[in-house]
Coordinates of C-alpha atoms and ligand atoms in Angstrom, one line a residue:
X1 CA 0.0 0.0 0.0
X2 CA 2.6 2.5 1.1
X3 CA 4.7 1.6 -1.9
X4 CA 1.8 2.1 -4.2
X5 CA 1.1 5.6 -2.6
X6 CA 4.8 6.4 -3.3
X7 CA 4.5 5.3 -6.8
X8 CA 1.4 7.3 -7.5
X9 CA 2.9 10.4 -5.8
X10 CA 5.9 10.1 -8.1
X11 CA 3.7 9.9 -11.2
X12 CA 1.7 13.0 -10.1
X13 CA 5.0 14.8 -9.3
X14 CA 6.4 14.1 -12.7
X15 CA 3.2 15.1 -14.5
X16 CA 3.1 18.4 -12.5
X17 CA 6.6 19.4 -13.2
X18 CA 6.4 22.2 -10.6
X19 CA 9.3 22.6 -8.2
X20 CA 7.2 24.4 -5.6
X21 CA 5.7 21.0 -4.6
X22 CA 7.6 18.0 -3.3
X23 CA 6.9 14.3 -3.8
X24 CA 6.5 14.0 0.0
X25 CA 3.8 16.6 0.1
X26 CA 1.9 14.8 -2.6
X27 CA 2.4 11.4 -1.0
X28 CA 1.0 12.7 2.3
X29 CA -2.3 13.5 0.5
X30 CA -2.8 10.3 -1.4
X31 CA -5.7 8.4 0.2
X32 CA -7.6 5.2 0.0
X33 CA -11.2 6.1 -0.8
X34 CA -13.9 4.6 1.4
X35 CA -16.1 3.8 -1.6
X36 CA -14.4 1.5 -4.1
X37 CA -16.3 3.2 -6.9
X38 CA -13.8 6.0 -6.5
X39 CA -10.9 3.9 -7.3
X40 CA -8.2 2.2 -5.2
X41 CA -6.3 5.5 -4.5
X42 CA -7.3 9.0 -4.9
X43 CA -5.6 12.4 -4.8
X44 CA -7.4 15.6 -4.1
X45 CA -6.1 18.5 -6.1
X46 CA -7.6 21.3 -3.9
X47 CA -4.4 22.1 -2.0
X48 CA -2.6 22.7 -5.3
X49 CA -5.1 25.3 -6.4
X50 CA -3.4 28.1 -4.4
X51 CA 0.1 27.3 -5.4
X52 CA -0.7 26.8 -9.1
X53 CA -3.3 29.6 -9.2
X54 CA -5.8 27.4 -11.1
X55 CA -9.0 25.5 -10.2
X56 CA -8.7 21.9 -8.8
X57 CA -10.6 20.5 -11.8
X58 CA -8.3 22.2 -14.3
X59 CA -5.3 21.0 -12.4
X60 CA -6.6 17.4 -12.2
X61 CA -7.3 17.4 -15.9
X62 CA -3.9 18.6 -16.8
X63 CA -2.3 16.0 -14.5
X64 CA -4.4 13.4 -16.2
X65 CA -3.2 14.5 -19.6
X66 CA 0.5 14.5 -18.7
X67 CA 0.6 11.5 -16.4
X68 CA 2.5 8.3 -17.4
X69 CA 0.9 5.4 -15.7
X70 CA 2.9 2.4 -14.6
X71 CA 1.6 -1.0 -15.5
X72 CA 0.2 -1.7 -12.0
X73 CA -2.3 1.2 -12.6
X74 CA -5.0 0.5 -15.2
X75 CA -6.6 4.0 -15.3
X76 CA -7.0 7.4 -13.7
X77 CA -10.3 9.4 -13.7
X78 CA -11.0 13.0 -12.8
X79 CA -14.0 13.5 -10.5
X80 CA -14.7 16.9 -9.0
X81 CA -11.1 17.9 -8.5
X82 CA -10.0 14.4 -7.4
X83 CA -7.8 12.1 -9.4
X84 CA -9.0 8.5 -8.9
X85 CA -6.5 5.8 -9.6
X86 CA -7.5 2.2 -10.4
X87 CA -5.2 -0.7 -9.8
X88 CA -4.8 -3.2 -12.6
X89 CA -6.7 -6.2 -11.1
X90 CA -4.7 -8.9 -12.8
X91 CA -1.6 -7.4 -11.5
X92 CA -2.9 -7.0 -7.9
X93 CA -4.4 -10.5 -7.9
X94 CA -1.1 -12.2 -8.9
X95 CA 1.2 -10.1 -6.7
X96 CA -0.9 -10.2 -3.6
X97 CA -1.7 -13.9 -3.7
X98 CA 1.8 -15.0 -4.6
X99 CA 3.1 -12.9 -1.8
X100 CA 0.8 -14.5 0.8
X101 CA 1.3 -18.0 -0.5
X102 CA 5.0 -17.5 -0.3
X103 CA 5.2 -15.8 3.1
X104 CA 2.3 -17.8 4.7
X105 CA 2.1 -17.1 8.5
X106 CA 4.7 -14.3 8.0
X107 CA 2.4 -12.3 5.7
X108 CA 1.7 -8.9 7.3
X109 CA 4.9 -9.0 9.4
X110 CA 7.5 -6.4 8.5
X111 CA 10.6 -4.6 9.7
X112 CA 8.9 -1.3 9.9
X113 CA 10.0 -0.8 13.5
X114 CA 13.6 -1.7 12.8
X115 CA 14.1 -3.1 16.2
X116 CA 13.2 0.2 18.0
X117 CA 12.3 -0.2 21.6
X118 CA 8.6 0.2 22.5
X119 CA 7.4 -0.2 26.0
X120 CA 3.7 -1.0 26.4
X121 CA 2.7 -0.5 30.0
X122 CA -0.7 -2.0 30.5
X123 CA -3.2 -3.7 32.8
X124 CA -1.4 -2.4 36.0
X125 CA -4.2 -3.2 38.5
X126 CA -4.0 -2.2 42.1
X127 CA -3.2 -5.4 44.0
X128 CA -5.4 -6.9 46.7
X129 CA -8.4 -6.0 44.6
X130 CA -10.3 -8.1 42.1
X131 CA -9.9 -7.5 38.4
X132 CA -12.9 -5.7 36.9
X133 CA -14.2 -4.8 33.5
X134 CA -12.1 -1.7 33.1
X135 CA -8.9 -3.8 33.7
X136 CA -10.1 -6.2 31.2
X137 CA -10.5 -3.5 28.5
X138 CA -7.1 -2.2 29.5
X139 CA -5.5 -5.6 29.3
X140 CA -6.9 -6.6 25.9
X141 CA -5.9 -3.2 24.4
X142 CA -2.4 -3.6 25.8
X143 CA -2.0 -7.1 24.5
X144 CA -3.2 -6.1 21.1
X145 CA -0.8 -3.1 20.9
X146 CA 2.0 -5.3 22.1
X147 CA 1.5 -7.7 19.3
X148 CA 0.8 -5.1 16.7
X149 CA 4.2 -3.4 17.4
X150 CA 5.8 -6.8 17.5
X151 CA 4.5 -7.8 14.1
X152 CA 5.8 -4.6 12.7
X153 CA 9.3 -5.5 13.8
X154 CA 9.6 -3.4 17.0
X155 CA 11.4 -4.7 20.1
X156 CA 8.4 -4.7 22.4
X157 CA 8.6 -4.7 26.2
X158 CA 5.4 -5.4 28.1
X159 CA 5.3 -3.9 31.6
X160 CA 2.7 -4.3 34.3
X161 CA 3.1 -1.4 36.7
X162 CA 1.2 -2.9 39.6
X163 CA -0.4 -0.6 42.1
X164 CA 1.4 -2.3 45.0
X165 CA 2.4 0.6 47.2
X166 CA 0.9 3.4 49.1
X167 CA -1.0 4.1 52.3
X168 CA -3.8 1.6 51.4
X169 CA -1.3 -1.1 52.4
X170 CA -1.1 0.3 55.9
X171 CA -4.9 0.0 56.0
X172 CA -5.0 -3.5 54.6
X173 CA -2.3 -4.7 57.0
X174 CA -4.3 -3.3 59.9
X175 CA -7.5 -4.9 58.7
X176 CA -5.8 -8.2 58.0
X177 CA -4.4 -8.4 61.5
X178 CA -7.9 -7.7 62.9
X179 CA -10.2 -9.7 60.7
X180 CA -8.3 -12.4 58.9
X181 CA -9.9 -15.2 60.9
X182 CA -13.3 -14.3 59.5
X183 CA -12.3 -15.1 55.9
X184 CA -11.4 -18.2 53.8
X185 CA -8.2 -17.2 52.1
X186 CA -7.9 -20.4 50.2
X187 CA -11.2 -19.9 48.4
X188 CA -11.0 -16.3 47.1
X189 CA -8.1 -14.4 48.6
X190 CA -8.7 -11.3 46.5
X191 CA -12.4 -11.0 47.5
X192 CA -11.3 -11.4 51.1
X193 CA -8.6 -8.8 50.9
X194 CA -10.7 -6.3 49.2
X195 CA -13.5 -6.8 51.7
X196 CA -11.0 -6.3 54.5
X197 CA -9.8 -3.1 52.9
X198 CA -13.3 -1.7 52.5
X199 CA -14.1 -2.5 56.1
X200 CA -10.9 -1.1 57.5
X201 CA -11.0 2.0 55.3
X202 CA -14.4 2.9 56.7
X203 CA -13.1 2.5 60.2
X204 CA -10.1 4.7 59.4
X205 CA -12.2 7.4 57.8
X206 CA -14.4 7.6 60.9
X207 CA -11.6 7.6 63.4
X208 CA -8.4 9.6 62.8
X209 CA -6.5 7.6 65.4
X210 CA -7.1 4.4 63.4
X211 CA -5.9 6.2 60.3
X212 CA -2.8 7.1 62.2
X213 CA -2.2 3.4 62.9
X214 CA -2.5 2.7 59.1
X215 CA 0.0 5.5 58.3
X216 CA 2.3 4.1 60.9
X217 CA 2.0 0.6 59.3
X218 CA 2.8 1.9 55.9
X219 CA 5.8 3.8 57.3
X220 CA 7.1 0.6 58.8
X221 CA 6.6 -1.2 55.5
X222 CA 8.5 1.5 53.7
X223 CA 11.3 1.1 56.1
X224 CA 11.4 -2.6 55.5
X225 CA 9.8 -4.0 58.6
X226 CA 10.2 -7.8 58.4
X227 CA 6.7 -8.8 59.5
X228 CA 4.9 -6.3 57.3
X229 CA 7.1 -7.0 54.3
X230 CA 6.1 -10.6 54.6
X231 CA 2.4 -9.7 54.7
X232 CA 2.8 -7.3 51.7
X233 CA 4.6 -10.1 49.8
X234 CA 1.7 -12.4 50.6
X235 CA -0.8 -9.9 49.3
X236 CA 1.2 -9.4 46.2
X237 CA 1.6 -13.1 45.6
X238 CA -2.0 -14.1 45.9
X239 CA -3.0 -11.1 43.7
X240 CA -0.5 -12.0 41.0
X241 CA -1.5 -15.6 41.0
X242 CA -5.1 -14.6 40.2
X243 CA -4.2 -12.0 37.6
X244 CA -1.8 -14.3 35.9
X245 CA -4.6 -16.8 35.4
X246 CA -6.5 -14.2 33.6
X247 CA -3.4 -13.0 31.6
X248 CA -2.9 -16.6 30.4
X249 CA -6.5 -16.8 29.2
X250 CA -6.1 -13.5 27.3
X251 CA -2.7 -14.2 25.9
X252 CA -1.1 -11.1 27.5
X253 CA 2.6 -11.1 28.0
X254 CA 4.7 -9.1 30.5
X255 CA 8.4 -8.8 30.7
X256 CA 8.1 -7.4 34.2
X257 CA 5.7 -7.0 37.0
X258 CA 7.7 -4.3 38.7
X259 CA 5.1 -2.1 40.2
X260 CA 5.1 1.1 42.3
X261 CA 6.9 -0.6 45.2
X262 CA 9.8 -1.4 43.0
X263 CA 10.5 2.4 42.9
X264 CA 10.5 2.8 46.6
X265 CA 14.3 3.0 46.7
X266 CA 14.7 4.8 43.4
X267 CA 12.8 8.0 44.3
X268 CA 15.7 9.5 46.3
X269 CA 17.8 10.0 43.3
X270 CA 14.9 11.6 41.4
X271 CA 14.4 14.1 44.2
X272 CA 18.1 14.9 44.2
X273 CA 18.3 15.5 40.5
X274 CA 15.2 17.7 40.6
X275 CA 16.5 19.6 43.6
X276 CA 19.9 20.2 42.0
X277 CA 18.2 21.6 39.0
X278 CA 16.4 23.9 41.3
X279 CA 12.9 23.0 40.0
X280 CA 11.4 21.9 43.3
X281 CA 9.3 24.7 44.7
X282 CA 8.0 24.9 48.3
X283 CA 4.2 25.0 48.4
X284 CA 2.6 24.9 51.9
X285 CA 5.4 22.6 53.0
X286 CA 5.1 20.3 50.0
X287 CA 7.7 20.2 47.2
X288 CA 6.1 20.7 43.7
X289 CA 7.2 21.2 40.1
X290 CA 5.7 23.9 38.1
X291 CA 4.2 22.3 35.0
X292 CA 2.9 25.4 33.2
X293 CA -0.1 27.7 33.6
X294 CA -2.7 25.2 32.4
X295 CA -2.3 22.6 35.1
X296 CA -1.9 22.5 38.8
X297 CA 1.8 21.8 39.8
X298 CA 3.0 18.3 40.0
X299 CA 3.5 17.3 43.7
X300 CA 6.7 15.3 44.3
X301 CA 6.8 15.3 48.1
X302 CA 3.9 15.9 50.4
X303 CA 4.2 18.2 53.4
X304 CA 5.0 15.3 55.7
X305 CA 7.9 14.4 53.4
X306 CA 6.3 11.3 51.9
X307 CA 6.4 10.5 48.2
X308 CA 3.3 9.9 46.0
X309 CA 2.0 8.1 42.9
X310 CA 3.6 10.8 40.7
X311 CA 7.0 10.5 42.4
X312 CA 7.0 6.8 41.6
X313 CA 6.1 7.5 38.0
X314 CA 8.9 9.9 37.6
X315 CA 11.3 7.3 39.1
X316 CA 9.9 4.8 36.6
X317 CA 10.5 7.1 33.6
X318 CA 14.2 7.5 34.6
X319 CA 14.6 3.8 35.3
X320 CA 12.9 2.8 32.0
X321 CA 15.0 5.3 30.0
X322 CA 18.2 3.7 31.4
X323 CA 17.1 0.1 31.4
X324 CA 15.2 -0.1 28.1
X325 CA 16.5 2.9 26.2
X326 CA 12.9 3.3 24.9
X327 CA 11.9 5.1 21.7
X328 CA 8.3 5.0 22.8
X329 CA 6.8 4.3 26.3
X330 CA 3.1 3.9 26.0
X331 CA 0.9 4.0 29.2
X332 CA -2.6 2.6 29.1
X333 CA -5.1 3.8 31.7
X334 CA -8.6 5.0 32.0
X335 CA -9.3 8.6 31.2
X336 CA -9.3 9.7 34.9
X337 CA -5.5 9.8 34.7
X338 CA -5.1 12.2 31.8
X339 CA -4.1 15.1 34.1
X340 CA -1.8 12.9 36.1
X341 CA 0.2 11.9 33.0
X342 CA 0.2 15.4 31.5
X343 CA 1.8 16.6 34.8
X344 CA 4.2 13.7 35.0
X345 CA 5.3 14.0 31.4
X346 CA 5.9 17.7 31.8
X347 CA 7.8 17.2 35.0
X348 CA 9.9 14.5 33.3
X349 CA 11.4 17.2 31.1
X350 CA 13.7 18.0 34.0
X351 CA 14.7 14.3 34.4
X352 CA 15.4 12.6 31.0
X353 CA 16.7 13.6 27.6
X354 CA 14.5 14.9 24.8
X355 CA 14.4 11.5 23.1
X356 CA 12.6 10.0 26.1
X357 CA 10.4 13.0 26.7
X358 CA 9.2 12.7 23.1
X359 CA 8.6 9.0 23.5
X360 CA 6.1 9.2 26.3
X361 CA 2.5 8.5 25.2
X362 CA -0.7 8.2 27.2
X363 CA -3.4 5.9 25.7
X364 CA -6.8 6.0 27.3
X365 CA -10.0 4.0 26.9
X366 CA -13.6 4.7 27.4
X367 CA -16.0 3.5 30.1
X368 CA -17.9 0.2 30.2
X369 CA -21.5 0.3 31.2
X370 CA -23.5 -2.8 31.8
X371 CA -26.8 -3.4 30.3
X372 CA -28.6 -4.2 33.6
X373 CA -29.0 -7.8 34.2
X374 CA -27.6 -10.6 36.2
X375 CA -23.9 -9.7 35.7
X376 CA -24.3 -6.3 37.3
X377 CA -25.7 -7.2 40.6
X378 CA -23.1 -9.0 42.7
X379 CA -21.4 -6.5 45.0
X380 CA -23.0 -3.4 43.6
X381 CA -21.5 -2.4 40.3
X382 CA -18.4 -4.4 40.4
X383 CA -18.5 -7.2 38.0
X384 CA -16.1 -10.0 38.6
X385 CA -14.1 -11.0 35.6
X386 CA -14.1 -14.6 36.5
X387 CA -17.9 -14.7 36.6
X388 CA -18.0 -13.0 33.2
X389 CA -15.5 -15.3 31.6
X390 CA -17.3 -18.4 32.9
X391 CA -20.6 -17.1 31.8
X392 CA -19.3 -16.3 28.3
X393 CA -17.7 -19.7 27.9
X394 CA -20.9 -21.4 29.1
X395 CA -23.1 -19.5 26.7
X396 CA -20.7 -20.0 23.9
X397 CA -20.8 -23.8 24.5
X398 CA -24.6 -23.8 24.4
X399 CA -24.6 -21.9 21.1
X400 CA -21.9 -24.1 19.5
X401 CA -23.6 -27.3 20.6
X402 CA -26.9 -26.2 19.3
X403 CA -25.3 -25.7 15.9
X404 CA -23.1 -28.7 15.9
X405 CA -24.0 -31.3 18.5
X406 CA -21.2 -33.7 17.6
X407 CA -18.4 -31.2 17.9
X408 CA -15.3 -32.7 19.4
X409 CA -13.4 -30.7 22.0
X410 CA -16.5 -28.6 22.6
X411 CA -15.1 -27.3 25.8
X412 CA -11.9 -26.1 24.2
X413 CA -13.7 -24.5 21.4
X414 CA -16.2 -22.8 23.8
X415 CA -13.2 -21.3 25.7
X416 CA -11.8 -19.8 22.5
X417 CA -15.2 -18.5 21.3
X418 CA -16.3 -17.2 24.7
X419 CA -13.1 -15.4 25.5
X420 CA -12.6 -14.4 21.9
X421 CA -16.1 -12.8 21.9
X422 CA -15.4 -10.7 24.9
X423 CA -12.0 -9.6 23.7
X424 CA -13.2 -8.8 20.2
X425 CA -16.1 -6.8 21.5
X426 CA -13.8 -4.5 23.3
X427 CA -11.4 -4.1 20.5
X428 CA -13.8 -3.4 17.6
X429 CA -14.8 -0.2 19.3
X430 CA -12.6 2.9 19.1
X431 CA -10.6 2.8 22.3
X432 CA -12.1 6.0 23.7
X433 CA -15.7 5.1 23.0
X434 CA -17.9 4.2 26.0
X435 CA -19.3 0.7 25.6
X436 CA -22.6 -0.7 26.8
X437 CA -21.7 -4.2 27.4
X438 CA -24.2 -6.9 26.5
X439 CA -23.0 -10.5 26.6
X440 CA -25.6 -11.9 24.2
X441 CA -24.8 -9.3 21.5
X442 CA -21.1 -10.1 22.0
X443 CA -21.7 -13.8 21.3
X444 CA -23.9 -13.5 18.2
X445 CA -22.5 -15.4 15.3
X446 CA -24.1 -13.1 12.7
X447 CA -23.1 -9.6 13.8
X448 CA -19.8 -7.8 13.8
X449 CA -18.5 -10.1 16.5
X450 CA -15.5 -12.2 17.3
X451 CA -17.5 -15.5 16.8
X452 CA -18.5 -14.3 13.3
X453 CA -14.9 -13.7 12.3
X454 CA -13.8 -17.0 13.9
X455 CA -16.6 -18.8 12.1
X456 CA -15.4 -17.3 8.8
X457 CA -12.0 -18.8 9.5
X458 CA -13.6 -22.2 10.3
X459 CA -15.4 -21.9 7.0
X460 CA -12.2 -21.4 5.1
X461 CA -10.8 -24.5 6.7
X462 CA -13.8 -26.7 5.9
X463 CA -13.8 -25.4 2.3
X464 CA -10.2 -26.3 1.9
X465 CA -10.8 -29.7 3.4
X466 CA -13.7 -30.4 1.1
X467 CA -11.7 -29.4 -1.9
X468 CA -8.9 -31.8 -0.8
X469 CA -6.5 -29.0 -0.6
X470 CA -3.0 -29.5 0.8
X471 CA -0.4 -26.8 1.6
X472 CA 2.0 -28.5 -0.8
X473 CA -0.4 -27.7 -3.6
X474 CA 0.8 -24.1 -3.3
X475 CA 4.2 -25.1 -4.6
X476 CA 2.7 -26.0 -8.0
X477 CA 2.2 -23.4 -10.7
X478 CA -1.1 -21.5 -10.1
X479 CA -2.8 -19.4 -12.7
X480 CA -4.0 -16.4 -10.7
X481 CA -5.2 -14.7 -13.8
X482 CA -8.3 -17.0 -13.7
X483 CA -9.6 -15.1 -10.6
X484 CA -11.6 -12.4 -12.4
X485 CA -15.0 -12.4 -10.5
X486 CA -15.7 -9.1 -8.7
X487 CA -16.0 -11.0 -5.4
X488 CA -12.6 -12.6 -5.9
X489 CA -10.8 -9.3 -6.9
X490 CA -12.5 -7.4 -4.0
X491 CA -11.4 -10.1 -1.5
X492 CA -7.8 -10.0 -2.7
X493 CA -7.7 -6.2 -2.5
X494 CA -8.9 -6.6 1.0
X495 CA -6.2 -9.0 1.9
X496 CA -3.7 -6.6 0.4
X497 CA -4.5 -4.0 3.0
X498 CA -3.3 -6.1 6.0
X499 CA 0.2 -4.6 6.4
X500 CA -1.1 -1.1 5.9
X501 CA -3.8 -1.7 8.5
X502 CA -1.3 -2.9 11.0
X503 CA 0.8 0.2 10.5
X504 CA -2.1 2.5 10.9
X505 CA -3.2 0.7 14.1
X506 CA 0.3 1.3 15.5
X507 CA 0.5 4.9 14.4
X508 CA -2.8 5.7 16.1
X509 CA -2.4 3.2 18.9
X510 CA -5.8 2.0 17.9
X511 CA -6.4 -1.8 17.6
X512 CA -10.0 -1.2 16.5
X513 CA -8.5 -0.4 13.1
X514 CA -7.4 -4.0 12.9
X515 CA -10.6 -5.4 14.4
X516 CA -12.8 -3.5 12.0
X517 CA -10.5 -4.7 9.2
X518 CA -11.1 -8.3 10.3
X519 CA -14.8 -7.7 9.9
X520 CA -14.3 -6.3 6.4
X521 CA -12.2 -9.4 5.5
X522 CA -14.9 -11.7 6.8
X523 CA -17.6 -9.8 5.0
X524 CA -15.7 -9.8 1.8
X525 CA -15.0 -13.5 2.1
X526 CA -18.8 -14.2 2.7
X527 CA -19.6 -12.5 -0.6
X528 CA -17.0 -14.6 -2.3
X529 CA -18.3 -17.7 -0.6
X530 CA -21.9 -17.0 -1.7
X531 CA -21.0 -16.5 -5.3
X532 CA -18.0 -18.7 -6.1
X533 CA -17.8 -22.5 -5.9
X534 CA -14.6 -24.2 -4.9
X535 CA -14.9 -27.8 -3.9
X536 CA -17.3 -28.8 -6.6
X537 CA -15.4 -27.1 -9.5
X538 CA -14.5 -29.3 -12.4
X539 CA -11.9 -26.9 -13.8
X540 CA -8.8 -28.0 -11.8
X541 CA -6.9 -24.8 -12.6
X542 CA -9.6 -22.5 -11.3
X543 CA -10.1 -24.7 -8.3
X544 CA -6.4 -24.4 -7.5
X545 CA -6.4 -20.7 -7.8
X546 CA -9.5 -20.3 -5.6
X547 CA -8.1 -22.7 -3.0
X548 CA -5.1 -20.4 -2.9
X549 CA -7.4 -17.5 -2.3
X550 CA -9.3 -19.3 0.5
X551 CA -6.0 -20.3 2.0
X552 CA -4.7 -16.7 1.9
X553 CA -7.9 -15.5 3.6
X554 CA -7.4 -18.1 6.4
X555 CA -3.9 -16.9 6.9
X556 CA -4.9 -13.2 7.3
X557 CA -7.9 -14.0 9.6
X558 CA -5.9 -16.3 11.9
X559 CA -3.0 -13.9 12.1
X560 CA -5.1 -10.8 12.5
X561 CA -7.3 -12.3 15.2
X562 CA -4.3 -13.8 16.9
X563 CA -2.7 -10.3 17.2
X564 CA -6.0 -9.1 18.8
X565 CA -5.9 -11.9 21.3
X566 CA -8.6 -14.0 19.7
X567 CA -7.7 -17.6 19.0
X568 CA -9.2 -19.5 16.1
X569 CA -10.7 -22.9 16.6
X570 CA -10.3 -25.2 13.6
X571 CA -13.9 -26.3 13.8
X572 CA -16.9 -24.9 15.6
Ligands
LIG1 N1 -2.5 1.2 39.2 C1 -3.1 2.2 38.5 C2 -4.6 2.1 38.5 O1 -5.1 1.0 38.7 C3 -2.7 2.3 37.0 C4 -1.2 2.5 36.8 C5 -0.9 3.2 35.6 N2 0.5 3.3 35.3 C6 1.4 4.2 35.8 N3 2.6 4.2 35.4 N4 0.9 5.1 36.7 O2 -5.3 3.1 38.4

């Protein structure tokens, strides 16, 4: 795609023969029209009007007259000041399919990132609390971005910045000492710990002397008290055990679980650096950094001398710059933390080189509301991810068995479909869009859902099986020029977009671009499937070419879904 844009820009440039306009400027404006009627690429001539002192339509016409089209482009049209370019179908069909057939599972991968270091910091729950729907959205987004960058040849580092430090641990320790005998920690330790926290927090809020005890506990923990450290380690361990179970299900990968506590002994240096630079300002006993007129200052030390969340984030930036030499460091959190990261990124200008300052990016996601129903009741509004996953798998199994009662490994398939449905549902929406979550919609096989795309994959597999296709068949000579039906050509053009889609998803940190593309591929395949026979064809040459197309589709769907964290069953 990008190569094609370059090629078109070069042709336009040559035709213009005007040294006030550069190829790069032209290339930046070459677009892929939404409606295929307007060609495969188009170039708006409006921005040239000023420079060339002529109307867009006249300019477009004169370019058309002078342009020399390469053989990949079959024609160019002028429509209302746009130049619309049409790719030569024969050429596209052959190049795209032979590329996929040759590269197989590697199709779509590239070295765009050139080994640059990208940190994706995601999930990062506060320990001793159950995982909720927001964390789930965060985690699937992060895992998808991780794999998108990886596929594009970046060196990706997945970090889980656990919320495992702060005064709340003084509260939990106090509560644990008092109430632990009332709970069954073997059964559901996180539910127990979060309940203890809620109870103790209430007590502390009502009674300042209790809060003092909690503060004292945390101070002892900060100083390395043996008993309290052991308790804290226990809280962290049981939390991680539970989270990791979920991460395994979602396919998320982390290179490190160093959370806030990890920076406990690394903040001193940060304060020193900032102090030496003279940027720490006294403000009612606290030490703050001025981060410009549009935001409140970034607090680094509170008036009692203790550090805060932001201090740990500053230490983390310094540590990550040194340890990972990052080109990009992406943070995924809910929108509530927008101000926090603006302040921290601004304050970090006093701490790390420009390269690192520029690499800091905050990615946010919208809220998830529940359609009222069973899932929203337990414990107020908190929905437990385990319940949700189990429910999704159970429902998926019912649906699958109702369609195919003899399916082998129904449990395994149900797991892939249930979890895939949840994951896909989050990712097909723009990350910042609020979602109203409805499990039944998510699991529908006929909408824009994960199961629909998974089912399309299964269909490619069963078509190939019925046609007696073997991967070795691809080594034989295949006559791609036989693929001339509109549905065939459209599908191939769709498959061609894969790499470009991945690049855009990375540039915008927006996995929904990939998820929506998967729906387009599936829809395009359905149109092909409805119109074009494969297994029953008598013409062996056409059959071989169509099998290659079906195979290529299966490659793109499986890989694209895999990047999004949705596994494909072979049958369902
Ligand atoms: N633990 C935080 C929360 O649950 C998110 C951490 C985000 N990352 C960071 N570096 N501050 O809200």
